[in-house]
Short mmCIF file of C-alpha atoms in Angstrom, two decimals:
data_model
loop_
_atom_site.label_atom_id
_atom_site.label_comp_id
_atom_site.label_asym_id
_atom_site.label_seq_id
_atom_site.Cartn_x
_atom_site.Cartn_y
_atom_site.Cartn_z
CA GLN B 111 0.07 0.01 -0.32
CA VAL B 112 0.83 3.84 -0.86
CA GLN B 113 -0.40 6.74 0.49
CA LEU B 114 0.21 9.84 -1.67
CA VAL B 115 0.21 13.32 -0.78
CA GLU B 116 0.19 16.18 -3.77
CA SER B 117 1.91 19.58 -3.27
CA GLY B 118 2.65 23.04 -4.63
CA GLY B 119 -0.57 24.40 -6.50
CA GLY B 120 -1.76 27.89 -6.27
CA LEU B 121 -2.78 30.86 -8.24
CA VAL B 122 -0.74 31.69 -11.20
CA GLN B 123 -1.00 34.12 -14.23
CA ALA B 124 -0.74 32.84 -17.33
CA GLY B 125 2.70 32.46 -18.98
CA ASP B 126 4.01 31.17 -15.08
CA SER B 127 5.35 28.11 -14.25
CA LEU B 128 4.63 25.95 -11.22
CA ARG B 129 6.20 22.82 -9.72
CA LEU B 130 3.60 20.01 -7.74
CA SER B 131 5.33 17.60 -5.72
CA CYS B 132 4.03 14.24 -4.93
CA GLU B 133 5.83 12.49 -1.92
CA ALA B 134 4.58 8.32 -1.51
CA SER B 135 5.35 6.89 1.40
CA GLY B 136 7.08 3.24 1.86
CA ARG B 137 9.99 1.60 1.39
CA THR B 138 9.20 0.60 -2.24
CA PHE B 139 8.85 3.56 -3.99
CA SER B 140 11.08 2.82 -6.69
CA SER B 141 8.72 -0.37 -7.93
CA TYR B 142 6.22 1.92 -8.84
CA ALA B 143 4.65 3.45 -12.20
CA MET B 144 3.26 6.60 -11.67
CA GLY B 145 0.99 9.17 -13.39
CA TRP B 146 -0.75 12.89 -12.94
CA PHE B 147 -4.13 13.61 -13.47
CA ARG B 148 -6.03 16.64 -13.68
CA GLN B 149 -9.67 17.12 -13.09
CA ALA B 150 -11.65 20.74 -13.74
CA PRO B 151 -15.30 21.74 -13.14
CA GLY B 152 -17.24 19.66 -14.64
CA LYS B 153 -15.62 17.80 -16.73
CA GLU B 154 -13.64 14.17 -16.13
CA ARG B 155 -11.37 13.48 -15.53
CA GLU B 156 -7.82 13.42 -17.83
CA PHE B 157 -4.60 12.16 -17.85
CA VAL B 158 -1.47 14.10 -18.20
CA ALA B 159 1.65 12.55 -17.56
CA ALA B 160 3.09 9.24 -16.99
CA ILE B 161 6.76 7.69 -16.23
CA ASN B 162 7.87 4.70 -15.26
CA TRP B 163 9.63 3.13 -12.48
CA SER B 164 13.09 4.28 -13.60
CA GLY B 165 11.85 7.59 -15.01
CA GLY B 166 13.53 6.13 -18.19
CA SER B 167 10.29 6.11 -19.95
CA THR B 168 7.41 9.39 -19.82
CA TYR B 169 4.76 10.05 -21.69
CA TYR B 170 2.43 13.35 -21.85
CA ALA B 171 -0.76 13.95 -22.72
CA ASP B 172 -1.40 16.56 -26.29
CA SER B 173 -2.56 19.97 -24.83
CA VAL B 174 0.95 20.10 -22.09
CA LYS B 175 3.49 17.85 -24.26
CA GLY B 176 6.50 20.44 -24.79
CA ARG B 177 5.38 22.83 -21.68
CA PHE B 178 5.48 20.36 -18.74
CA THR B 179 8.24 17.35 -17.98
CA ILE B 180 7.72 14.58 -15.69
CA SER B 181 10.33 13.16 -14.03
CA ARG B 182 11.11 11.56 -10.12
CA GLY B 183 13.23 10.77 -7.29
CA ASN B 184 12.79 7.55 -6.23
CA ALA B 185 15.50 8.35 -3.11
CA GLN B 186 12.81 11.27 -1.82
CA ASN B 187 9.79 9.08 -2.72
CA THR B 188 8.91 11.90 -5.13
CA VAL B 189 7.07 12.00 -8.10
CA TYR B 190 7.56 15.94 -9.60
CA LEU B 191 5.11 17.87 -12.46
CA GLN B 192 6.76 20.78 -14.35
CA MET B 193 4.53 23.09 -15.72
CA ASN B 194 5.40 25.52 -17.99
CA ILE B 195 4.38 28.28 -20.21
CA LEU B 196 0.37 28.09 -18.30
CA GLU B 197 -2.59 28.49 -19.74
CA PRO B 198 -6.02 29.26 -18.66
CA GLU B 199 -7.14 26.22 -19.83
CA ASP B 200 -4.40 24.48 -17.58
CA THR B 201 -6.68 25.41 -14.15
CA ALA B 202 -7.76 22.04 -12.69
CA VAL B 203 -6.99 19.96 -9.36
CA TYR B 204 -4.44 17.83 -10.27
CA TYR B 205 -4.20 14.45 -9.12
CA CYS B 206 -0.44 12.20 -8.52
CA ALA B 207 -1.48 8.13 -9.30
CA ALA B 208 0.62 5.12 -8.48
CA ARG B 209 0.68 1.75 -9.90
CA TYR B 210 2.96 -1.67 -8.85
CA TYR B 211 4.87 -2.33 -11.71
CA PRO B 212 8.75 -3.13 -11.87
CA GLY B 213 8.92 -2.68 -15.47
CA SER B 214 9.25 -0.69 -18.25
CA SER B 215 5.39 0.71 -18.81
CA TYR B 216 4.03 3.90 -18.25
CA PHE B 217 0.31 3.87 -17.47
CA THR B 218 -2.61 6.19 -19.33
CA GLY B 219 -5.30 5.38 -18.38
CA PRO B 220 -7.37 6.46 -14.35
CA HIS B 221 -8.34 2.76 -14.05
CA ASP B 222 -4.63 1.71 -15.13
CA TYR B 223 -4.15 3.25 -10.97
CA ALA B 224 -5.04 2.06 -7.67
CA TYR B 225 -3.89 4.78 -5.38
CA TRP B 226 -4.38 8.57 -5.70
CA GLY B 227 -3.75 11.75 -3.34
CA GLN B 228 -6.14 14.28 -2.64
CA GLY B 229 -5.30 16.90 -5.38
CA THR B 230 -3.60 20.30 -5.31
CA GLN B 231 -5.67 22.92 -6.79
CA VAL B 232 -4.03 24.52 -9.70
CA THR B 233 -6.01 27.87 -10.80
CA VAL B 234 -3.93 30.30 -13.99
CA SER B 235 -5.67 33.32 -14.65
CA SER B 236 -5.71 34.69 -18.03
#
């Protein structure tokens, strides 16, 4: 079992940057594939970015490709989402998710993940 706690959200202006962090409990963080999702009011939860256990494989939604970067520090039990050139359309609650998978794959569907954090709000004003 793993518990996830996100941090780093806030209110920023369009064009600004934010870095979200997600710290995981437990001693086997390096065996988990991780993902970031977001949910805006009235919309379904959508995939943002994913990373495999080692950080060697990553994948992004088209809407954030080139602006967002997912990374992880297994020694710190933390996965990050660096968000640059933020747009008002990026406004949402951002969630990190974990799936036990010590292999080379990453996962893009919300149903692929067993563990979720509580979310952190990101608001981008125009």
